[in-house]
């Protein structure tokens, strides 16, 4: 059985920093989470720095905001989130066991934001780990 993980990272000055991530039980939920993060990041463009406004759709697991200096990156995030064909393509990639990735670049400052999701076979990993590490032998109780 596959679970899915998603993460959003920002790379600037050769250093990658995680903005947030989740593990979810199916690919539709993980893609919905990525889409929401893409729209959140895009919609935050042009706002004054400071705390995000309190709106009902901001969840505990939402990524931290990014300040873009140009409009290309936010528009690319919004275009990806609003394009049904690109969403279907990402869903197909996850279904076939491949990652779904989107990277946008803010060329003014060399900022790269990557949204990614990939399947993780947690149950297979656990079964493989237990096969590699057999249970300790049971203590013998003779004459009891």
Short mmCIF file of N, CA, C and O in Angstrom, two decimals:
data_model
loop_
_atom_site.label_atom_id
_atom_site.label_comp_id
_atom_site.label_asym_id
_atom_site.label_seq_id
_atom_site.Cartn_x
_atom_site.Cartn_y
_atom_site.Cartn_z
N UNK A 1 0.85 -1.18 0.00
CA UNK A 1 0.00 0.00 0.00
C UNK A 1 0.89 1.24 0.00
O UNK A 1 1.84 1.32 0.75
N UNK A 2 0.57 2.20 -0.84
CA UNK A 2 1.35 3.42 -0.94
C UNK A 2 0.71 4.54 -0.15
O UNK A 2 -0.50 4.69 -0.13
N UNK A 3 1.55 5.32 0.50
CA UNK A 3 1.16 6.60 1.06
C UNK A 3 1.88 7.64 0.21
O UNK A 3 2.74 7.31 -0.60
N UNK A 4 1.56 8.90 0.40
CA UNK A 4 2.16 9.96 -0.39
C UNK A 4 2.68 11.06 0.51
O UNK A 4 2.09 11.36 1.54
N UNK A 5 3.80 11.63 0.12
CA UNK A 5 4.35 12.77 0.84
C UNK A 5 4.48 13.93 -0.14
O UNK A 5 4.64 13.73 -1.34
N UNK A 6 4.37 15.13 0.39
CA UNK A 6 4.53 16.34 -0.41
C UNK A 6 5.37 17.31 0.40
O UNK A 6 5.31 17.33 1.63
N UNK A 7 6.15 18.09 -0.31
CA UNK A 7 6.98 19.09 0.35
C UNK A 7 7.14 20.29 -0.57
O UNK A 7 7.09 20.18 -1.79
N UNK A 8 7.33 21.43 0.07
CA UNK A 8 7.63 22.67 -0.66
C UNK A 8 8.95 23.17 -0.11
O UNK A 8 9.12 23.30 1.10
N UNK A 9 9.90 23.41 -1.02
CA UNK A 9 11.21 23.92 -0.61
C UNK A 9 11.53 25.18 -1.39
O UNK A 9 11.03 25.40 -2.49
N UNK A 10 12.39 25.99 -0.81
CA UNK A 10 12.88 27.18 -1.48
C UNK A 10 14.41 27.07 -1.52
O UNK A 10 15.03 26.64 -0.55
N UNK A 11 14.98 27.42 -2.66
CA UNK A 11 16.42 27.40 -2.81
C UNK A 11 16.88 28.81 -3.18
O UNK A 11 16.36 29.41 -4.12
N UNK A 12 17.81 29.32 -2.40
CA UNK A 12 18.37 30.64 -2.65
C UNK A 12 19.82 30.61 -2.23
O UNK A 12 20.16 30.07 -1.17
N UNK A 13 20.68 31.16 -3.06
CA UNK A 13 22.09 31.20 -2.73
C UNK A 13 22.70 29.82 -2.56
O UNK A 13 23.61 29.65 -1.75
N UNK A 14 22.19 28.83 -3.30
CA UNK A 14 22.73 27.48 -3.21
C UNK A 14 22.30 26.71 -1.97
O UNK A 14 22.76 25.62 -1.73
N UNK A 15 21.39 27.26 -1.20
CA UNK A 15 20.93 26.61 0.02
C UNK A 15 19.44 26.32 -0.07
O UNK A 15 18.64 27.22 -0.34
N UNK A 16 19.06 25.07 0.15
CA UNK A 16 17.65 24.69 0.11
C UNK A 16 17.08 24.67 1.52
O UNK A 16 17.70 24.16 2.45
N UNK A 17 15.91 25.27 1.66
CA UNK A 17 15.22 25.32 2.95
C UNK A 17 13.81 24.78 2.79
O UNK A 17 13.10 25.17 1.86
N UNK A 18 13.38 23.90 3.69
CA UNK A 18 12.00 23.41 3.60
C UNK A 18 11.02 24.46 4.10
O UNK A 18 11.26 25.13 5.10
N UNK A 19 9.93 24.62 3.37
CA UNK A 19 8.87 25.53 3.80
C UNK A 19 7.74 24.78 4.48
O UNK A 19 6.94 25.37 5.20
N UNK A 20 7.64 23.49 4.24
CA UNK A 20 6.61 22.67 4.86
C UNK A 20 6.35 21.42 4.06
O UNK A 20 6.82 21.28 2.94
N UNK A 21 5.63 20.51 4.67
CA UNK A 21 5.31 19.27 4.00
C UNK A 21 4.27 18.47 4.76
O UNK A 21 3.94 18.78 5.90
N UNK A 22 3.76 17.43 4.10
CA UNK A 22 2.75 16.56 4.69
C UNK A 22 2.93 15.14 4.19
O UNK A 22 3.55 14.91 3.16
N UNK A 23 2.36 14.21 4.91
CA UNK A 23 2.21 12.83 4.47
C UNK A 23 0.71 12.55 4.49
O UNK A 23 0.04 12.84 5.49
N UNK A 24 0.18 12.05 3.39
CA UNK A 24 -1.26 11.82 3.28
C UNK A 24 -1.51 10.44 2.68
O UNK A 24 -0.67 9.90 1.96
N UNK A 25 -2.70 9.88 2.91
CA UNK A 25 -2.95 8.51 2.50
C UNK A 25 -3.27 8.29 1.02
O UNK A 25 -3.25 7.16 0.57
N UNK A 26 -3.55 9.35 0.26
CA UNK A 26 -3.80 9.11 -1.16
C UNK A 26 -3.33 10.28 -2.03
O UNK A 26 -3.14 11.39 -1.54
N UNK A 27 -3.16 9.99 -3.30
CA UNK A 27 -2.56 10.96 -4.21
C UNK A 27 -3.46 12.17 -4.46
O UNK A 27 -2.97 13.27 -4.68
N UNK A 28 -4.76 12.01 -4.42
CA UNK A 28 -5.65 13.15 -4.63
C UNK A 28 -5.53 14.16 -3.49
O UNK A 28 -5.52 15.36 -3.71
N UNK A 29 -5.43 13.66 -2.27
CA UNK A 29 -5.27 14.57 -1.13
C UNK A 29 -3.93 15.29 -1.17
O UNK A 29 -3.85 16.48 -0.88
N UNK A 30 -2.88 14.57 -1.54
CA UNK A 30 -1.56 15.21 -1.57
C UNK A 30 -1.51 16.25 -2.69
O UNK A 30 -0.93 17.32 -2.53
N UNK A 31 -2.15 15.96 -3.79
CA UNK A 31 -2.18 16.93 -4.89
C UNK A 31 -3.05 18.14 -4.53
O UNK A 31 -2.70 19.27 -4.85
N UNK A 32 -4.14 17.91 -3.83
CA UNK A 32 -4.97 19.01 -3.36
C UNK A 32 -4.18 19.91 -2.42
O UNK A 32 -4.26 21.14 -2.48
N UNK A 33 -3.38 19.31 -1.53
CA UNK A 33 -2.56 20.09 -0.61
C UNK A 33 -1.54 20.93 -1.40
O UNK A 33 -1.37 22.12 -1.13
N UNK A 34 -0.87 20.32 -2.38
CA UNK A 34 0.10 21.07 -3.19
C UNK A 34 -0.56 22.21 -3.94
O UNK A 34 -0.01 23.30 -4.03
N UNK A 35 -1.73 21.94 -4.50
CA UNK A 35 -2.45 22.99 -5.24
C UNK A 35 -2.77 24.16 -4.31
O UNK A 35 -2.59 25.31 -4.66
N UNK A 36 -3.24 23.85 -3.09
CA UNK A 36 -3.56 24.91 -2.13
C UNK A 36 -2.32 25.72 -1.78
O UNK A 36 -2.36 26.95 -1.67
N UNK A 37 -1.19 25.04 -1.63
CA UNK A 37 0.05 25.75 -1.28
C UNK A 37 0.50 26.63 -2.45
O UNK A 37 0.97 27.75 -2.24
N UNK A 38 0.35 26.13 -3.67
CA UNK A 38 0.73 26.94 -4.84
C UNK A 38 -0.11 28.22 -4.89
O UNK A 38 0.43 29.31 -5.11
N UNK A 39 -1.41 28.09 -4.68
CA UNK A 39 -2.28 29.27 -4.70
C UNK A 39 -1.98 30.21 -3.53
O UNK A 39 -1.98 31.43 -3.69
N UNK A 40 -1.70 29.65 -2.38
CA UNK A 40 -1.36 30.47 -1.22
C UNK A 40 -0.09 31.28 -1.46
O UNK A 40 -0.03 32.47 -1.16
N UNK A 41 0.92 30.61 -2.02
CA UNK A 41 2.18 31.32 -2.31
C UNK A 41 1.96 32.39 -3.37
O UNK A 41 2.48 33.50 -3.27
N UNK A 42 1.20 32.05 -4.41
CA UNK A 42 0.95 33.01 -5.48
C UNK A 42 0.13 34.19 -4.98
O UNK A 42 0.41 35.34 -5.32
N UNK A 43 -0.88 33.92 -4.17
CA UNK A 43 -1.75 34.99 -3.67
C UNK A 43 -1.03 35.89 -2.68
O UNK A 43 -1.43 37.03 -2.47
N UNK A 44 0.03 35.39 -2.07
CA UNK A 44 0.79 36.20 -1.12
C UNK A 44 1.71 37.20 -1.78
O UNK A 44 2.25 38.09 -1.13
N UNK A 45 1.89 37.08 -3.10
CA UNK A 45 2.77 38.00 -3.83
C UNK A 45 2.24 39.42 -3.77
O UNK A 45 1.07 39.68 -4.00
N UNK A 46 3.11 40.33 -3.42
CA UNK A 46 2.76 41.74 -3.41
C UNK A 46 2.20 42.23 -2.09
O UNK A 46 1.97 43.42 -1.93
N UNK A 47 1.98 41.31 -1.16
CA UNK A 47 1.50 41.74 0.15
C UNK A 47 2.64 42.34 0.95
O UNK A 47 3.80 41.99 0.77
N UNK A 48 2.29 43.20 1.85
CA UNK A 48 3.30 43.74 2.75
C UNK A 48 3.79 42.65 3.68
O UNK A 48 3.00 41.82 4.12
N UNK A 49 5.10 42.62 3.97
CA UNK A 49 5.58 41.61 4.89
C UNK A 49 4.88 41.74 6.24
O UNK A 49 4.51 42.82 6.65
N UNK A 50 4.73 40.66 6.90
CA UNK A 50 4.05 40.66 8.20
C UNK A 50 3.24 39.41 8.33
O UNK A 50 3.27 38.55 7.45
N UNK A 51 2.52 39.30 9.41
CA UNK A 51 1.74 38.08 9.60
C UNK A 51 0.67 37.93 8.54
O UNK A 51 0.09 38.91 8.08
N UNK A 52 0.43 36.68 8.17
CA UNK A 52 -0.61 36.41 7.18
C UNK A 52 -1.97 36.73 7.79
O UNK A 52 -2.18 36.53 8.97
N UNK A 53 -2.87 37.23 6.97
CA UNK A 53 -4.19 37.54 7.50
C UNK A 53 -4.92 36.26 7.91
O UNK A 53 -4.68 35.21 7.35
N UNK A 54 -5.78 36.37 8.89
CA UNK A 54 -6.54 35.22 9.36
C UNK A 54 -7.67 34.96 8.37
O UNK A 54 -8.60 35.74 8.26
N UNK A 55 -7.55 33.89 7.62
CA UNK A 55 -8.60 33.49 6.70
C UNK A 55 -8.91 32.02 6.96
O UNK A 55 -8.05 31.27 7.39
N UNK A 56 -10.12 31.60 6.70
CA UNK A 56 -10.53 30.26 7.10
C UNK A 56 -9.77 29.13 6.42
O UNK A 56 -9.67 28.06 6.97
N UNK A 57 -9.22 29.32 5.24
CA UNK A 57 -8.59 28.20 4.55
C UNK A 57 -7.11 28.03 4.87
O UNK A 57 -6.47 27.14 4.34
N UNK A 58 -6.54 28.82 5.76
CA UNK A 58 -5.17 28.61 6.17
C UNK A 58 -5.14 27.53 7.24
O UNK A 58 -5.74 27.69 8.29
N UNK A 59 -4.45 26.46 6.96
CA UNK A 59 -4.39 25.35 7.90
C UNK A 59 -3.08 25.32 8.65
O UNK A 59 -2.12 26.02 8.31
N UNK A 60 -3.04 24.48 9.65
CA UNK A 60 -1.84 24.33 10.46
C UNK A 60 -0.67 23.84 9.62
O UNK A 60 0.47 24.20 9.84
N UNK A 61 -0.96 23.00 8.62
CA UNK A 61 0.11 22.40 7.82
C UNK A 61 0.48 23.22 6.59
O UNK A 61 1.20 22.76 5.73
N UNK A 62 -0.03 24.44 6.47
CA UNK A 62 0.31 25.27 5.33
C UNK A 62 1.75 25.72 5.40
O UNK A 62 2.31 25.89 6.48
N UNK A 63 2.36 25.92 4.23
CA UNK A 63 3.76 26.31 4.17
C UNK A 63 3.93 27.78 4.55
O UNK A 63 3.01 28.58 4.48
N UNK A 64 5.15 28.09 4.95
CA UNK A 64 5.48 29.49 5.25
C UNK A 64 5.50 30.30 3.97
O UNK A 64 5.84 29.79 2.91
N UNK A 65 5.14 31.58 4.03
CA UNK A 65 5.09 32.40 2.82
C UNK A 65 6.49 32.73 2.29
O UNK A 65 7.48 32.65 3.01
N UNK A 66 6.53 33.10 1.02
CA UNK A 66 7.76 33.50 0.33
C UNK A 66 7.51 34.86 -0.28
O UNK A 66 6.44 35.12 -0.81
N UNK A 67 8.50 35.73 -0.23
CA UNK A 67 8.39 37.02 -0.88
C UNK A 67 9.04 36.93 -2.26
O UNK A 67 10.24 36.69 -2.38
N UNK A 68 8.23 37.06 -3.29
CA UNK A 68 8.73 37.07 -4.66
C UNK A 68 9.03 38.51 -5.06
O UNK A 68 8.35 39.43 -4.63
N UNK A 69 10.02 38.69 -5.92
CA UNK A 69 10.38 40.04 -6.36
C UNK A 69 9.84 40.35 -7.75
O UNK A 69 9.77 41.50 -8.14
N UNK A 70 9.48 39.33 -8.49
CA UNK A 70 8.87 39.52 -9.80
C UNK A 70 7.53 38.82 -9.81
O UNK A 70 7.14 38.17 -8.85
N UNK A 71 6.80 38.94 -10.90
CA UNK A 71 5.48 38.33 -10.96
C UNK A 71 5.45 37.01 -11.71
O UNK A 71 4.43 36.33 -11.72
N UNK A 72 6.55 36.61 -12.35
CA UNK A 72 6.56 35.38 -13.14
C UNK A 72 6.33 34.15 -12.28
O UNK A 72 5.55 33.28 -12.64
N UNK A 73 7.02 34.04 -11.15
CA UNK A 73 6.90 32.85 -10.31
C UNK A 73 5.48 32.71 -9.75
O UNK A 73 4.89 31.63 -9.85
N UNK A 74 4.89 33.76 -9.18
CA UNK A 74 3.52 33.61 -8.69
C UNK A 74 2.53 33.25 -9.79
O UNK A 74 1.63 32.44 -9.59
N UNK A 75 2.71 33.83 -10.97
CA UNK A 75 1.81 33.52 -12.08
C UNK A 75 1.99 32.07 -12.54
O UNK A 75 1.02 31.41 -12.90
N UNK A 76 3.22 31.56 -12.50
CA UNK A 76 3.46 30.16 -12.87
C UNK A 76 2.83 29.22 -11.85
O UNK A 76 2.26 28.19 -12.22
N UNK A 77 2.89 29.57 -10.57
CA UNK A 77 2.24 28.77 -9.53
C UNK A 77 0.72 28.75 -9.74
O UNK A 77 0.08 27.71 -9.67
N UNK A 78 0.16 29.91 -9.99
CA UNK A 78 -1.28 30.02 -10.19
C UNK A 78 -1.70 29.27 -11.45
O UNK A 78 -2.73 28.56 -11.45
N UNK A 79 -0.92 29.38 -12.51
CA UNK A 79 -1.26 28.69 -13.76
C UNK A 79 -1.26 27.17 -13.55
O UNK A 79 -2.14 26.47 -14.05
N UNK A 80 -0.27 26.66 -12.83
CA UNK A 80 -0.21 25.22 -12.55
C UNK A 80 -1.42 24.78 -11.73
O UNK A 80 -2.05 23.77 -12.02
N UNK A 81 -1.74 25.54 -10.70
CA UNK A 81 -2.85 25.18 -9.81
C UNK A 81 -4.20 25.23 -10.52
O UNK A 81 -5.10 24.46 -10.17
N UNK A 82 -4.34 26.11 -11.49
CA UNK A 82 -5.63 26.30 -12.18
C UNK A 82 -5.77 25.47 -13.46
O UNK A 82 -6.83 25.49 -14.07
N UNK A 83 -4.74 24.75 -13.87
CA UNK A 83 -4.76 24.01 -15.13
C UNK A 83 -5.13 22.55 -14.87
O UNK A 83 -4.34 21.77 -14.34
N UNK A 84 -6.35 22.18 -15.26
CA UNK A 84 -6.85 20.81 -15.03
C UNK A 84 -5.95 19.77 -15.70
O UNK A 84 -5.70 18.70 -15.14
N UNK A 85 -5.45 20.07 -16.88
CA UNK A 85 -4.58 19.13 -17.59
C UNK A 85 -3.28 18.87 -16.84
O UNK A 85 -2.81 17.73 -16.76
N UNK A 86 -2.69 19.92 -16.29
CA UNK A 86 -1.45 19.75 -15.52
C UNK A 86 -1.70 19.01 -14.22
O UNK A 86 -0.87 18.24 -13.75
N UNK A 87 -2.88 19.22 -13.62
CA UNK A 87 -3.24 18.49 -12.42
C UNK A 87 -3.42 17.00 -12.74
O UNK A 87 -2.95 16.13 -11.99
N UNK A 88 -4.07 16.69 -13.86
CA UNK A 88 -4.25 15.30 -14.28
C UNK A 88 -2.90 14.65 -14.58
O UNK A 88 -2.69 13.47 -14.27
N UNK A 89 -1.99 15.40 -15.20
CA UNK A 89 -0.65 14.87 -15.48
C UNK A 89 0.08 14.53 -14.18
O UNK A 89 0.71 13.48 -14.07
N UNK A 90 0.00 15.41 -13.19
CA UNK A 90 0.64 15.17 -11.90
C UNK A 90 0.02 13.95 -11.21
O UNK A 90 0.72 13.12 -10.64
N UNK A 91 -1.29 13.83 -11.30
CA UNK A 91 -1.99 12.69 -10.72
C UNK A 91 -1.55 11.39 -11.39
O UNK A 91 -1.31 10.38 -10.72
N UNK A 92 -1.40 11.43 -12.71
CA UNK A 92 -0.93 10.26 -13.45
C UNK A 92 0.49 9.87 -13.07
O UNK A 92 0.81 8.68 -12.98
N UNK A 93 1.34 10.86 -12.87
CA UNK A 93 2.72 10.57 -12.46
C UNK A 93 2.72 9.86 -11.11
O UNK A 93 3.39 8.85 -10.93
N UNK A 94 1.96 10.37 -10.17
CA UNK A 94 1.88 9.74 -8.84
C UNK A 94 1.30 8.34 -8.94
O UNK A 94 1.78 7.41 -8.27
N UNK A 95 0.29 8.17 -9.77
CA UNK A 95 -0.35 6.86 -9.93
C UNK A 95 0.63 5.83 -10.47
O UNK A 95 0.58 4.66 -10.10
N UNK A 96 1.53 6.26 -11.34
CA UNK A 96 2.49 5.33 -11.92
C UNK A 96 3.76 5.18 -11.07
O UNK A 96 4.69 4.51 -11.48
N UNK A 97 3.78 5.81 -9.90
CA UNK A 97 4.91 5.64 -8.99
C UNK A 97 6.02 6.66 -9.16
O UNK A 97 7.07 6.55 -8.54
N UNK A 98 5.81 7.64 -10.02
CA UNK A 98 6.82 8.69 -10.23
C UNK A 98 6.48 9.92 -9.41
O UNK A 98 5.32 10.14 -9.06
N UNK A 99 7.47 10.78 -9.16
CA UNK A 99 7.17 12.03 -8.45
C UNK A 99 6.48 13.04 -9.36
O UNK A 99 6.61 12.97 -10.58
N UNK A 100 5.76 13.94 -8.75
CA UNK A 100 5.16 15.08 -9.45
C UNK A 100 5.88 16.31 -8.92
O UNK A 100 5.87 16.57 -7.72
N UNK A 101 6.54 17.04 -9.80
CA UNK A 101 7.35 18.19 -9.39
C UNK A 101 7.01 19.43 -10.19
O UNK A 101 6.72 19.35 -11.38
N UNK A 102 7.09 20.56 -9.52
CA UNK A 102 6.96 21.86 -10.18
C UNK A 102 7.98 22.78 -9.54
O UNK A 102 8.02 22.91 -8.32
N UNK A 103 8.80 23.40 -10.37
CA UNK A 103 9.76 24.39 -9.87
C UNK A 103 9.51 25.70 -10.59
O UNK A 103 9.42 25.73 -11.82
N UNK A 104 9.39 26.77 -9.82
CA UNK A 104 9.27 28.11 -10.39
C UNK A 104 10.46 28.93 -9.92
O UNK A 104 11.01 28.69 -8.84
N UNK A 105 10.86 29.87 -10.75
CA UNK A 105 12.06 30.67 -10.47
C UNK A 105 11.71 32.14 -10.48
O UNK A 105 10.98 32.62 -11.35
N UNK A 106 12.23 32.83 -9.48
CA UNK A 106 12.16 34.29 -9.44
C UNK A 106 13.53 34.78 -9.91
O UNK A 106 14.49 34.79 -9.13
N UNK A 107 13.68 35.14 -11.19
CA UNK A 107 15.00 35.46 -11.73
C UNK A 107 15.65 36.71 -11.14
O UNK A 107 16.86 36.87 -11.20
N UNK A 108 14.86 37.57 -10.53
CA UNK A 108 15.42 38.81 -9.97
C UNK A 108 16.39 38.53 -8.84
O UNK A 108 17.34 39.27 -8.65
N UNK A 109 16.13 37.48 -8.07
CA UNK A 109 16.99 37.18 -6.92
C UNK A 109 17.49 35.73 -6.93
O UNK A 109 18.14 35.30 -5.99
N UNK A 110 17.19 34.99 -7.99
CA UNK A 110 17.66 33.61 -8.07
C UNK A 110 16.95 32.67 -7.11
O UNK A 110 17.50 31.66 -6.70
N UNK A 111 15.74 32.99 -6.75
CA UNK A 111 14.95 32.19 -5.83
C UNK A 111 14.22 31.10 -6.61
O UNK A 111 13.61 31.37 -7.63
N UNK A 112 14.31 29.87 -6.12
CA UNK A 112 13.61 28.74 -6.75
C UNK A 112 12.69 28.12 -5.72
O UNK A 112 13.12 27.79 -4.63
N UNK A 113 11.43 27.95 -6.07
CA UNK A 113 10.46 27.29 -5.20
C UNK A 113 10.05 25.99 -5.89
O UNK A 113 9.63 26.01 -7.05
N UNK A 114 10.19 24.88 -5.18
CA UNK A 114 9.84 23.58 -5.72
C UNK A 114 8.72 22.96 -4.91
O UNK A 114 8.82 22.88 -3.68
N UNK A 115 7.67 22.56 -5.60
CA UNK A 115 6.58 21.81 -5.00
C UNK A 115 6.71 20.39 -5.52
O UNK A 115 6.82 20.18 -6.73
N UNK A 116 6.72 19.44 -4.63
CA UNK A 116 6.89 18.06 -5.05
C UNK A 116 6.06 17.10 -4.24
O UNK A 116 5.76 17.34 -3.07
N UNK A 117 5.66 16.02 -4.89
CA UNK A 117 4.94 14.94 -4.22
C UNK A 117 5.46 13.63 -4.79
O UNK A 117 5.84 13.57 -5.96
N UNK A 118 5.49 12.62 -3.96
CA UNK A 118 5.94 11.32 -4.43
C UNK A 118 5.34 10.23 -3.56
O UNK A 118 5.03 10.44 -2.39
N UNK A 119 5.19 9.04 -4.18
CA UNK A 119 4.64 7.92 -3.43
C UNK A 119 5.72 7.29 -2.55
O UNK A 119 6.90 7.29 -2.88
N UNK A 120 5.29 6.79 -1.40
CA UNK A 120 6.19 6.13 -0.46
C UNK A 120 5.51 4.84 -0.04
O UNK A 120 4.38 4.87 0.46
N UNK A 121 6.19 3.74 -0.22
CA UNK A 121 5.63 2.44 0.14
C UNK A 121 5.99 2.14 1.59
O UNK A 121 6.93 1.41 1.88
N UNK A 122 5.25 2.74 2.51
CA UNK A 122 5.55 2.57 3.92
C UNK A 122 5.34 1.14 4.38
O UNK A 122 6.10 0.61 5.18
N UNK A 123 4.28 0.49 3.90
CA UNK A 123 4.01 -0.88 4.32
C UNK A 123 5.07 -1.82 3.78
O UNK A 123 5.52 -2.73 4.48
N UNK A 124 5.49 -1.64 2.56
CA UNK A 124 6.55 -2.47 1.99
C UNK A 124 7.87 -2.26 2.71
O UNK A 124 8.62 -3.20 2.96
N UNK A 125 8.13 -1.01 3.08
CA UNK A 125 9.35 -0.71 3.80
C UNK A 125 9.34 -1.38 5.17
O UNK A 125 10.31 -1.97 5.60
N UNK A 126 8.21 -1.31 5.86
CA UNK A 126 8.10 -1.93 7.18
C UNK A 126 8.25 -3.44 7.09
O UNK A 126 8.92 -4.06 7.91
N UNK A 127 7.64 -4.05 6.08
CA UNK A 127 7.75 -5.50 5.92
C UNK A 127 9.18 -5.89 5.61
O UNK A 127 9.71 -6.87 6.13
N UNK A 128 9.84 -5.11 4.75
CA UNK A 128 11.23 -5.39 4.39
C UNK A 128 12.14 -5.22 5.61
O UNK A 128 13.04 -6.02 5.85
N UNK A 129 11.90 -4.18 6.40
CA UNK A 129 12.72 -3.95 7.58
C UNK A 129 12.54 -5.08 8.59
O UNK A 129 13.52 -5.53 9.19
N UNK A 130 11.32 -5.57 8.76
CA UNK A 130 11.12 -6.66 9.72
C UNK A 130 11.72 -7.96 9.20
O UNK A 130 12.16 -8.79 9.98
N UNK A 131 11.76 -8.15 7.88
CA UNK A 131 12.39 -9.36 7.33
C UNK A 131 13.90 -9.31 7.53
O UNK A 131 14.53 -10.34 7.74
N UNK A 132 14.48 -8.12 7.47
CA UNK A 132 15.92 -7.97 7.67
C UNK A 132 16.32 -8.10 9.13
O UNK A 132 17.47 -8.36 9.44
N UNK A 133 15.38 -7.87 10.01
CA UNK A 133 15.65 -7.92 11.45
C UNK A 133 14.65 -8.86 12.12
O UNK A 133 13.62 -8.43 12.62
N UNK A 134 14.96 -10.17 12.10
CA UNK A 134 14.01 -11.12 12.68
C UNK A 134 13.81 -10.86 14.17
O UNK A 134 14.66 -10.29 14.84
N UNK A 135 12.66 -11.29 14.66
CA UNK A 135 12.36 -11.14 16.08
C UNK A 135 13.35 -11.95 16.90
O UNK A 135 13.83 -13.00 16.46
N UNK A 136 13.66 -11.49 18.11
CA UNK A 136 14.59 -12.24 18.95
C UNK A 136 13.95 -13.58 19.33
O UNK A 136 12.74 -13.71 19.40
N UNK A 137 14.79 -14.58 19.56
CA UNK A 137 14.24 -15.89 19.92
C UNK A 137 13.48 -15.82 21.24
O UNK A 137 13.84 -15.03 22.11
N UNK A 138 12.45 -16.61 21.33
CA UNK A 138 11.67 -16.66 22.57
C UNK A 138 12.45 -17.39 23.64
O UNK A 138 13.15 -18.37 23.35
N UNK A 139 12.33 -16.95 24.86
CA UNK A 139 13.03 -17.67 25.94
C UNK A 139 12.41 -19.06 26.10
O UNK A 139 11.21 -19.24 25.97
N UNK A 140 13.27 -19.99 26.39
CA UNK A 140 12.81 -21.37 26.58
C UNK A 140 12.38 -21.57 28.02
O UNK A 140 13.03 -21.10 28.94
N UNK A 141 11.29 -22.22 28.17
CA UNK A 141 10.82 -22.55 29.52
C UNK A 141 10.69 -24.07 29.61
O UNK A 141 9.70 -24.64 29.20
N UNK A 142 11.73 -24.70 30.10
CA UNK A 142 11.72 -26.15 30.21
C UNK A 142 11.25 -26.55 31.59
O UNK A 142 11.54 -25.92 32.59
N UNK A 143 10.56 -27.61 31.63
CA UNK A 143 10.11 -28.19 32.87
C UNK A 143 9.01 -27.42 33.54
O UNK A 143 8.75 -27.60 34.73
N UNK A 144 8.37 -26.55 32.83
CA UNK A 144 7.29 -25.78 33.46
C UNK A 144 5.97 -26.42 33.25
O UNK A 144 5.69 -27.16 32.42
#
